[in-house]
Coordinates of C-alpha atoms in Angstrom, one line a residue:
Chain T
M213 CA -17.7 0.6 19.9
V214 CA -15.2 3.3 18.5
P215 CA -15.0 6.8 19.9
L216 CA -15.9 9.6 17.5
G217 CA -14.0 12.5 18.8
E218 CA -14.1 13.1 22.7
A219 CA -17.8 13.5 22.8
A220 CA -19.4 10.5 20.9
V221 CA -19.2 6.8 20.6
T222 CA -20.1 5.0 17.4
I223 CA -21.5 1.3 17.7
E224 CA -20.8 -0.5 14.6
F225 CA -23.2 -3.3 13.7
T226 CA -22.3 -6.6 12.2
S227 CA -25.5 -7.8 11.0
E228 CA -25.7 -7.8 7.2
S229 CA -29.5 -7.6 6.0
D230 CA -31.7 -4.6 6.3
D231 CA -33.9 -6.2 8.5
A232 CA -31.1 -7.5 10.8
I233 CA -29.6 -3.9 11.1
L234 CA -32.9 -2.3 11.7
A235 CA -33.4 -4.8 14.7
E236 CA -30.1 -4.2 16.3
L237 CA -30.4 -0.5 16.0
Q238 CA -33.9 -0.8 17.4
N239 CA -32.8 -3.0 20.3
W240 CA -30.0 -0.3 21.0
L241 CA -32.2 2.6 21.1
L242 CA -34.9 0.9 23.3
S243 CA -32.1 -0.2 25.9
I244 CA -30.8 3.3 26.1
Q245 CA -34.3 4.9 26.2
S246 CA -35.1 2.5 29.1
S247 CA -32.2 3.4 31.1
E248 CA -30.8 6.3 33.1
L249 CA -28.8 7.4 29.8
R250 CA -32.0 8.4 28.4
D251 CA -31.7 12.2 29.1
L252 CA -28.0 12.1 29.2
V253 CA -27.2 11.2 25.4
E254 CA -28.4 11.6 21.8
C255 CA -28.6 8.8 19.6
V256 CA -28.0 9.3 15.8
P257 CA -28.4 6.3 13.7
G258 CA -26.0 5.8 10.6
W259 CA -26.8 3.2 7.9
N260 CA -25.3 0.5 9.9
S261 CA -24.3 2.1 13.0
L262 CA -25.6 4.0 16.1
T263 CA -23.6 7.0 17.3
V264 CA -24.3 8.0 20.8
H265 CA -23.4 11.8 21.5
F266 CA -22.8 13.1 25.2
D267 CA -21.5 15.9 27.4
A268 CA -17.7 15.5 27.4
L269 CA -17.6 17.6 30.5
Q270 CA -19.9 15.0 32.2
F271 CA -18.4 11.6 30.8
S272 CA -15.1 10.4 29.4
V273 CA -15.4 8.2 26.4
E274 CA -14.4 5.1 28.6
A275 CA -17.0 5.7 31.2
L276 CA -19.7 6.2 28.5
Q277 CA -18.7 3.0 26.8
D278 CA -19.0 1.3 30.2
R279 CA -22.5 2.6 30.7
L280 CA -23.4 1.6 27.5
M281 CA -22.1 -1.9 27.9
A282 CA -24.0 -2.1 31.0
V283 CA -27.3 -0.9 29.4
A284 CA -27.0 -3.5 26.7
H285 CA -26.8 -6.5 29.0
R286 CA -29.9 -5.5 30.7
A287 CA -32.9 -7.6 29.5
V288 CA -35.5 -5.2 28.0
E289 CA -39.2 -6.3 27.0
P290 CA -39.2 -5.4 23.4
V291 CA -42.3 -3.4 22.6
I292 CA -43.4 -4.5 19.3
Q293 CA -44.6 -2.0 17.4
P294 CA -45.5 -2.7 13.7
A295 CA -43.7 -0.1 11.4
R296 CA -45.8 2.6 9.9
R297 CA -46.5 2.4 6.1
I298 CA -46.2 5.6 4.2
E299 CA -47.1 6.1 0.6
I300 CA -45.1 8.9 -1.2
P301 CA -46.8 10.2 -4.5
V302 CA -44.2 11.1 -7.3
V303 CA -44.4 12.6 -10.7
Y304 CA -41.5 10.7 -12.3
G305 CA -39.4 11.9 -15.4
G306 CA -39.4 15.2 -17.3
D307 CA -38.6 18.3 -15.8
F308 CA -39.7 16.5 -12.3
G309 CA -37.0 13.9 -12.9
P310 CA -34.3 15.2 -15.3
D311 CA -32.1 12.1 -14.8
L312 CA -34.7 9.7 -15.5
K313 CA -33.8 9.4 -19.1
W314 CA -29.9 9.0 -18.5
V315 CA -30.7 6.4 -16.0
A316 CA -32.6 4.3 -18.2
E317 CA -29.9 4.5 -20.9
Q318 CA -27.0 3.5 -18.4
L319 CA -29.1 0.4 -17.4
G320 CA -30.6 -0.6 -20.9
L321 CA -34.1 -0.1 -19.7
T322 CA -36.9 1.8 -20.8
E323 CA -37.9 4.9 -18.7
E324 CA -41.2 3.1 -17.8
N325 CA -39.4 0.0 -16.8
V326 CA -37.2 2.3 -14.5
V327 CA -40.2 3.6 -13.0
S328 CA -42.2 0.6 -12.5
R329 CA -39.0 -1.1 -10.5
H330 CA -38.5 2.1 -8.5
A331 CA -42.1 2.2 -7.4
G332 CA -42.4 -1.5 -6.9
G333 CA -39.7 -1.4 -4.5
E334 CA -40.3 -1.7 -0.6
Y335 CA -38.4 0.7 1.2
R336 CA -37.4 1.3 4.8
V337 CA -35.9 4.6 6.4
R338 CA -32.5 3.8 7.9
L339 CA -31.3 6.9 9.0
I340 CA -32.0 10.9 8.7
G341 CA -29.1 13.1 7.8
F342 CA -27.0 14.9 5.1
S343 CA -29.6 17.7 5.5
P344 CA -32.9 18.4 7.9
G345 CA -35.3 15.7 7.2
F346 CA -33.2 13.8 4.4
A347 CA -33.9 9.9 4.8
Y348 CA -32.0 7.3 3.7
L349 CA -33.9 4.3 2.2
S350 CA -32.8 0.8 1.9
G351 CA -34.6 -1.5 -0.6
L352 CA -33.7 0.1 -3.7
P353 CA -34.0 -2.7 -6.4
Q354 CA -30.5 -4.2 -7.1
E355 CA -31.0 -3.6 -11.0
L356 CA -31.2 0.1 -10.3
T357 CA -27.7 0.6 -8.8
L358 CA -25.7 3.4 -10.5
P359 CA -22.7 5.2 -8.6
R360 CA -23.5 8.8 -7.7
R361 CA -22.8 11.9 -10.0
A362 CA -19.2 12.7 -11.0
S363 CA -20.2 16.1 -10.3
P364 CA -23.1 17.2 -7.8
R365 CA -25.7 19.5 -9.1
V366 CA -25.5 23.1 -7.2
Q367 CA -29.2 22.9 -6.8
V368 CA -31.7 20.1 -6.3
P369 CA -35.1 20.9 -6.1
A370 CA -36.8 20.2 -2.9
G371 CA -39.1 17.2 -3.1
S372 CA -36.6 15.7 -5.5
V373 CA -36.7 11.7 -5.4
A374 CA -33.4 10.2 -5.9
M375 CA -31.1 7.1 -5.7
A376 CA -27.4 6.6 -5.7
G377 CA -25.4 3.4 -5.1
I378 CA -27.8 1.0 -3.0
Q379 CA -29.6 4.0 -1.6
A380 CA -32.7 5.8 -2.1
G381 CA -33.9 9.2 -0.8
I382 CA -35.7 12.0 -1.0
Y383 CA -34.3 15.8 -0.7
P384 CA -36.4 17.6 1.7
A385 CA -35.2 21.1 0.6
T386 CA -33.3 22.8 -2.3
T387 CA -29.6 22.0 -1.6
P388 CA -26.6 21.0 -3.6
G389 CA -26.7 17.1 -4.4
G390 CA -25.0 14.4 -6.3
W391 CA -27.9 11.7 -6.4
H392 CA -29.7 10.9 -9.5
L393 CA -33.1 12.5 -9.9
L394 CA -35.8 10.4 -10.9
G395 CA -39.0 12.2 -9.9
R396 CA -40.2 14.7 -7.6
T397 CA -42.8 14.6 -4.7
P398 CA -45.2 17.2 -3.2
F399 CA -45.0 15.5 0.2
R400 CA -43.2 17.6 3.0
L401 CA -40.6 15.9 4.7
F402 CA -39.4 18.6 7.0
N403 CA -41.1 21.5 9.0
P404 CA -39.0 23.5 11.3
T405 CA -42.2 25.1 13.0
R406 CA -43.1 21.7 14.3
M407 CA -41.7 19.0 16.9
P408 CA -40.7 16.6 15.8
P409 CA -39.8 18.2 12.7
C410 CA -39.5 15.2 10.4
T411 CA -42.3 13.5 8.6
L412 CA -40.4 10.0 8.3
E413 CA -39.1 8.1 11.3
I414 CA -36.4 5.5 11.3
G415 CA -37.8 1.8 10.5
D416 CA -40.7 3.3 8.5
R417 CA -41.9 1.5 5.5
V418 CA -42.0 3.5 2.4
T419 CA -43.5 3.0 -0.9
F420 CA -43.7 5.2 -3.8
H421 CA -46.3 5.6 -6.4
P422 CA -46.5 7.4 -9.8
I423 CA -49.0 10.3 -10.1
A424 CA -49.5 12.6 -13.0
A425 CA -47.7 16.1 -13.3
A426 CA -51.4 17.6 -13.4
D427 CA -51.8 16.0 -10.0
F428 CA -48.7 17.5 -8.0
A429 CA -50.2 20.3 -6.5
H430 CA -53.4 18.3 -5.3
S431 CA -51.3 15.3 -3.8
L432 CA -50.4 16.8 -0.4
K433 CA -51.8 14.0 1.7
G434 CA -49.9 13.1 4.9
S435 CA -47.3 15.8 4.4
L436 CA -46.7 18.4 7.3
Chain A
M519 CA -36.8 48.2 20.9
N520 CA -35.0 47.6 17.7
L521 CA -31.5 47.2 16.1
Y522 CA -31.3 48.4 12.7
I523 CA -28.7 47.2 10.0
D524 CA -27.4 50.1 8.1
R525 CA -24.5 48.5 6.3
P526 CA -24.4 44.7 6.3
A527 CA -21.1 42.6 6.7
P528 CA -19.9 39.5 5.3
L529 CA -21.8 36.4 6.3
L530 CA -23.6 38.7 8.9
T531 CA -26.0 36.5 10.8
V532 CA -27.7 36.1 14.0
Q533 CA -26.2 33.3 16.1
D534 CA -26.4 31.8 19.6
L535 CA -24.8 28.7 21.4
G536 CA -26.8 26.3 19.2
R537 CA -29.7 23.9 19.2
P538 CA -28.5 20.6 20.5
G539 CA -30.5 17.6 20.8
L540 CA -31.9 17.5 17.1
R541 CA -28.9 15.9 15.2
R542 CA -31.2 12.6 14.7
Y543 CA -33.7 15.0 12.5
G544 CA -30.5 15.8 10.5
V545 CA -30.3 19.4 12.1
P546 CA -26.8 20.3 13.3
V547 CA -26.3 22.1 16.4
G548 CA -24.7 25.1 15.0
G549 CA -24.1 28.1 17.0
A550 CA -21.4 30.8 17.1
L551 CA -18.2 29.4 15.5
D552 CA -16.0 30.9 18.1
N553 CA -18.3 30.3 21.1
L554 CA -15.8 31.6 23.5
S555 CA -16.0 35.1 22.1
A556 CA -19.6 34.9 21.6
M557 CA -20.0 34.2 25.4
T558 CA -17.5 36.8 26.4
S559 CA -19.6 39.5 24.3
N560 CA -22.7 38.7 26.3
W561 CA -20.9 38.6 29.7
L562 CA -19.4 41.9 29.4
I563 CA -22.7 43.5 29.2
G564 CA -24.4 41.2 31.9
N565 CA -26.5 39.2 29.2
E566 CA -27.0 35.5 29.8
D567 CA -25.1 32.9 28.0
L568 CA -28.1 32.2 25.6
C569 CA -28.7 35.8 24.4
A570 CA -28.5 35.9 20.5
V571 CA -25.5 38.1 19.1
L572 CA -24.6 39.2 15.7
E573 CA -21.7 37.2 14.0
F574 CA -19.7 38.5 11.0
H575 CA -16.7 37.3 9.0
G576 CA -13.7 39.6 8.6
A577 CA -15.4 43.1 8.8
G578 CA -18.2 44.2 10.8
P579 CA -21.5 46.2 10.1
A580 CA -22.8 49.7 10.6
L581 CA -26.0 49.7 12.7
H582 CA -28.0 51.6 15.3
L583 CA -30.3 51.1 17.9
D584 CA -33.6 53.0 18.9
V585 CA -32.9 52.8 22.7
N586 CA -30.2 53.6 24.9
A587 CA -28.4 50.3 25.3
M588 CA -24.9 48.6 25.7
I589 CA -22.9 46.8 23.2
A590 CA -19.9 44.6 23.3
V591 CA -17.5 43.6 20.2
T592 CA -15.4 40.6 20.7
G593 CA -13.5 38.4 17.9
S594 CA -10.1 40.0 17.6
E595 CA -8.7 43.5 17.1
I596 CA -11.2 45.3 15.6
A597 CA -12.2 49.1 15.0
V598 CA -15.3 50.3 16.8
R599 CA -16.8 53.8 16.4
I600 CA -19.9 55.2 17.9
G601 CA -20.8 58.4 16.4
E602 CA -17.5 60.4 16.2
V603 CA -15.8 58.6 18.9
A604 CA -13.3 55.5 18.6
A605 CA -14.4 53.1 21.2
Q606 CA -13.0 49.7 22.1
H607 CA -13.4 46.0 21.6
H608 CA -13.7 43.6 24.5
R609 CA -15.4 46.4 26.6
P610 CA -18.9 47.2 27.6
L611 CA -19.9 50.3 25.5
F612 CA -22.6 52.6 26.3
V613 CA -24.6 53.7 23.2
P614 CA -26.9 56.3 23.1
A615 CA -30.3 55.9 20.8
Y616 CA -29.7 56.5 17.2
S617 CA -26.0 56.9 17.4
A618 CA -24.1 55.3 14.5
I619 CA -22.1 52.1 15.4
E620 CA -19.6 51.3 12.8
I621 CA -17.6 48.3 13.1
G622 CA -14.5 47.9 11.1
A623 CA -12.2 45.4 9.6
M624 CA -10.6 42.6 11.7
T625 CA -6.9 42.6 11.8
S626 CA -6.4 39.0 12.8
G627 CA -8.9 36.0 13.1
C628 CA -12.0 36.3 11.2
W629 CA -15.3 35.7 13.3
G630 CA -16.3 38.8 15.2
Y631 CA -19.3 39.2 17.5
L632 CA -21.5 41.9 18.7
A633 CA -23.8 41.6 21.6
V634 CA -26.7 44.2 22.7
S635 CA -28.0 44.4 26.2
G636 CA -31.3 42.3 26.2
G637 CA -30.1 40.2 23.5
I638 CA -31.4 40.0 19.9
E639 CA -35.1 38.4 20.0
V640 CA -35.8 37.2 16.7
P641 CA -38.2 34.1 17.2
T642 CA -36.9 31.0 18.2
V643 CA -37.1 28.0 15.8
L644 CA -36.6 24.6 17.0
G645 CA -35.5 25.8 20.2
G646 CA -32.8 28.2 19.1
R647 CA -32.3 31.6 17.7
G648 CA -29.4 31.0 15.4
T649 CA -29.2 31.1 11.8
Y650 CA -29.1 28.0 10.0
L651 CA -28.2 29.1 6.3
S652 CA -28.3 25.9 4.5
G653 CA -31.5 25.0 6.2
G654 CA -33.0 28.5 5.4
F655 CA -34.3 28.8 9.0
G656 CA -33.6 30.5 12.3
G657 CA -32.1 34.0 12.9
L658 CA -34.1 36.3 10.6
E659 CA -35.5 34.3 8.0
G660 CA -32.9 31.9 8.0
R661 CA -30.6 34.2 6.1
T662 CA -27.7 36.5 6.2
L663 CA -28.8 40.4 7.1
Q664 CA -29.1 43.0 4.7
R665 CA -29.2 46.9 4.7
G666 CA -32.6 47.7 6.2
D667 CA -33.1 44.7 8.4
I668 CA -34.7 45.4 11.7
L669 CA -34.0 43.2 14.5
P670 CA -36.1 43.2 18.0
I671 CA -33.9 43.3 21.0
G672 CA -34.7 42.4 24.4
P673 CA -35.3 45.1 27.3
N674 CA -32.3 46.1 29.0
P675 CA -32.3 44.6 32.3
W676 CA -31.4 48.1 33.9
G677 CA -33.4 51.2 32.9
G678 CA -32.0 54.3 31.2
D679 CA -31.1 55.7 34.3
A680 CA -29.2 52.9 35.5
L681 CA -27.0 53.0 32.4
N682 CA -26.3 56.9 33.0
L683 CA -25.2 56.1 36.5
V684 CA -23.1 53.1 35.3
F685 CA -21.2 55.0 32.7
G686 CA -21.4 58.5 34.5
V687 CA -22.9 60.1 31.4
N688 CA -26.3 61.4 30.4
A689 CA -28.2 60.1 27.6
S690 CA -27.0 62.6 24.8
A691 CA -23.4 62.1 25.5
P692 CA -21.4 60.0 22.7
G693 CA -20.4 56.2 23.6
F694 CA -18.6 55.4 26.7
A695 CA -16.4 52.4 27.5
S696 CA -16.1 51.1 31.0
S697 CA -12.5 51.0 32.3
W698 CA -12.6 47.2 32.5
G699 CA -13.1 44.4 29.9
A700 CA -12.3 40.9 29.3
F701 CA -10.9 38.5 26.7
P702 CA -12.1 35.1 26.0
C703 CA -10.2 32.1 27.1
H704 CA -8.9 30.8 24.0
P705 CA -5.9 28.4 24.5
S706 CA -3.6 31.1 23.4
R707 CA -4.1 34.9 23.4
H708 CA -3.2 35.6 20.1
F709 CA -4.5 34.4 16.7
S710 CA -1.4 33.9 14.6
S711 CA -0.2 31.7 11.8
P712 CA 1.1 28.9 11.5
K713 CA -0.4 27.3 14.6
T714 CA -0.7 23.8 15.8
F715 CA -4.1 22.2 16.9
R716 CA -4.6 19.1 18.9
V717 CA -6.6 16.4 17.2
I718 CA -7.9 13.0 18.3
E719 CA -7.2 10.2 15.6
G720 CA -9.9 9.2 13.5
R721 CA -11.4 5.9 12.9
E722 CA -10.1 5.8 9.3
F723 CA -6.7 7.4 10.1
N724 CA -4.9 4.1 9.6
Q725 CA -6.4 3.9 5.7
L726 CA -3.9 6.5 4.9
D727 CA -1.0 5.3 3.2
S728 CA 1.9 5.7 5.5
D729 CA 3.4 8.7 3.4
S730 CA 0.2 10.4 3.9
Q731 CA 0.0 9.8 7.8
S732 CA 3.2 11.4 8.3
R733 CA 2.4 14.3 6.1
F734 CA -1.0 14.6 8.0
L735 CA 0.9 15.1 11.4
H736 CA 3.9 17.2 9.8
D737 CA 2.9 19.1 7.0
E738 CA 1.3 22.8 7.2
F739 CA -2.1 23.1 5.5
A740 CA -3.8 26.1 4.5
I741 CA -7.3 27.5 5.0
S742 CA -8.8 27.7 1.6
S743 CA -11.0 30.6 0.7
T744 CA -13.9 28.6 0.1
S745 CA -14.3 27.9 3.9
N746 CA -17.6 28.8 5.6
R747 CA -19.9 27.7 8.5
I748 CA -20.3 24.2 7.0
G749 CA -16.6 23.5 6.8
Y750 CA -13.2 24.7 6.2
R751 CA -11.3 23.0 3.2
L752 CA -7.5 22.5 3.6
T753 CA -5.1 23.0 0.8
G754 CA -1.8 21.2 0.5
Q755 CA -0.4 18.1 -0.8
P756 CA -3.3 15.8 -1.3
L757 CA -3.6 12.9 1.3
N758 CA -4.2 9.1 -0.1
R759 CA -6.1 6.3 1.1
T760 CA -5.0 2.9 0.7
T761 CA -8.7 1.7 -0.3
S762 CA -11.2 3.7 -2.6
K763 CA -14.1 1.8 -1.1
E764 CA -17.0 4.2 -0.2
M765 CA -17.9 4.2 3.4
S766 CA -21.5 3.8 4.7
S767 CA -23.0 6.9 6.2
T768 CA -22.4 7.6 9.7
A769 CA -22.8 10.3 12.4
M770 CA -20.2 13.3 12.3
V771 CA -19.3 15.8 14.7
P772 CA -17.6 19.3 14.3
G773 CA -13.9 19.4 14.1
T774 CA -14.0 15.9 12.3
V775 CA -11.3 16.2 9.5
Q776 CA -12.9 14.2 6.6
L777 CA -11.3 13.0 3.6
P778 CA -13.1 13.4 0.2
P779 CA -11.9 11.8 -3.0
D780 CA -9.8 14.5 -4.1
G781 CA -7.5 14.2 -1.1
Q782 CA -8.0 17.8 0.1
P783 CA -9.1 17.5 3.7
I784 CA -12.3 19.2 5.1
V785 CA -12.8 20.3 8.7
L786 CA -16.4 20.2 9.8
M787 CA -17.7 23.2 11.4
A788 CA -20.6 24.0 13.5
D789 CA -23.2 23.9 10.4
G790 CA -21.6 20.5 9.1
G791 CA -23.9 17.6 8.2
T792 CA -25.0 15.4 10.9
V793 CA -24.0 12.4 9.0
G794 CA -21.6 11.8 6.1
G795 CA -19.7 9.3 4.2
Y796 CA -16.1 10.6 3.8
A797 CA -13.2 8.9 5.7
R798 CA -12.6 10.7 9.2
I799 CA -8.8 11.1 9.6
A800 CA -8.8 13.0 12.9
H801 CA -10.9 15.2 15.1
V802 CA -9.9 18.6 16.4
V803 CA -10.5 18.6 20.1
Q804 CA -13.3 20.5 21.4
A805 CA -11.2 22.9 23.4
D806 CA -9.3 24.0 20.5
L807 CA -12.3 24.4 18.0
A808 CA -13.1 28.1 18.7
E809 CA -9.6 29.3 18.1
F810 CA -9.4 26.7 15.0
A811 CA -12.4 28.7 13.5
Q812 CA -10.5 32.0 13.8
L813 CA -8.3 30.9 11.3
R814 CA -8.6 33.2 8.2
P815 CA -8.3 31.9 4.5
G816 CA -4.7 31.7 3.7
N817 CA -3.5 31.1 7.5
K818 CA -1.6 28.0 8.0
T819 CA -2.3 25.1 10.4
R820 CA -0.6 22.1 11.7
F821 CA -2.1 19.1 13.4
R822 CA -0.6 17.0 16.6
V823 CA -2.3 14.1 18.0
V824 CA -3.4 14.0 21.5
T825 CA -4.9 11.1 23.5
L826 CA -8.7 11.3 24.5
E827 CA -7.8 11.7 28.1
E828 CA -5.7 14.7 27.0
A829 CA -8.5 16.1 25.0
R830 CA -10.9 16.0 27.8
N831 CA -8.7 17.5 30.6
A832 CA -8.2 20.2 28.2
L833 CA -12.0 20.8 27.8
L834 CA -12.5 20.5 31.6
A835 CA -9.6 23.1 32.0
Q836 CA -11.4 25.5 29.7
Q837 CA -14.5 25.0 31.3
R838 CA -13.2 26.2 34.7
E839 CA -11.5 29.2 33.3
L840 CA -14.9 29.9 31.5
A841 CA -16.8 29.8 34.9
R842 CA -14.2 31.9 36.5
Q843 CA -14.7 34.5 34.0
K844 CA -18.4 34.4 34.0
Y845 CA -18.7 34.6 37.6
A846 CA -16.1 37.3 37.8
L847 CA -18.0 39.7 35.2
R848 CA -21.4 38.5 36.9
A849 CA -19.9 39.9 40.3
K850 CA -18.7 42.9 38.8
W851 CA -22.0 43.9 37.3
N852 CA -23.7 42.9 40.7
L853 CA -21.6 45.3 42.6
I854 CA -22.3 48.0 40.1
L855 CA -26.0 47.5 40.0
A856 CA -25.9 47.5 43.9
G857 CA -24.3 50.9 44.0
L858 CA -27.3 52.2 41.9

């Protein structure tokens, strides 16, 4: 547990596997939500951490850390909720995925190969951040690992399905971005007129399936 | 009841005190970069804290209202004209309907605020009225304001007669300032350069090589011209990490001094990302952030490490002073209204 400035504390997880990290995260979230801290803090997951934001006028970092330790030691009845399964339609390559060709070349694979490996993956939402609704996913097949672009694009189109390093993600809105763009989805990830505004939640199981470019406009199942 | 933009200003947007509680959706809290000046502008005219105001960078807009109202302009030394009359910053100003309001260039600091009685009443999005430019929502259509834009304003809590009585003028007279005003409680009264800001050591401070650690705490850094609501880039001799290992994405807070691979630190500001993967060298203490935000491109800054306890004490002291100012101005208005 380390301070993040004077108004937040970051709990760094020691687990290694995706499932173990998610379990550690969900235990913490459940413990905090079931305690008196529930309305006093805001929890923001990281890739393998959990940051607890609070009002520095109300708590010192030390006092909040003590409260978190007390909360962690209380036995909480875990509510086993099966993770939701979300299927995301993707048009791969061409104008929708301008980096597919380069990625395939770098990895010594055909484009079809890259697509089938990416679409064959079983992904989990680990955190949301970078921009509203941007979900970071674990589960990218190991053979698709490539470092992020040397220079980011000034504009990545909204819905772009991307990857970098060991992470996969989807850009909810048009923003600058440094990940490799494999395709695009019509699936809407963020809507500021709704509460909660994000479609995806931490822990969701996500799969991608290829659709034809002609079907892009019609595949809006499940989006906000 | 509306406010009309006749000439826009750099980075002119509607802001309030932010929308907390949405970081886990990737939505930063946002809010006025100099929250102290924004709050003072509202209190000067009897508005609540949460009323939305106009924020601008370096120079102000020209505008008019279609009703009699009060305005207040804060942020720094800044020229204000109402019609032909030169008016004062940091004072409540009476503005007759349709008078031309002209806000000039700022001579120190860089973020200015204009509050109007009743507040700016654009629709709320996710519980706030502030503009989140990179997300394209909030404020007016999620963008900077342009010539011809029309912003609804809230009803003046006091009717036209009350304004006349408060300022002792009739509705057709030019703008009139009250004889009293107030300055926001920044840690120091003047925006000057170079200035030293208090920081808390960051988690990855020790990843800097010892030369870089020493330079971070002794060198002057200049604010780059590419600075904006997301972050202020600092230019100076590059700082170096002892490792090139990329960090896992983790939460960030405004005030965090991040170190990207090029060695030029970036100080995250109100619209900065809620998570990030850059090394965290330090965090500007919350009590100093509003004044830090007022550093203009080219201004110089230095950093000095303080403990968590000192940082919190500074924030508590600032909060006490803010409460004093808020209630003093509120009492002033209550007295004025009681006399009507």
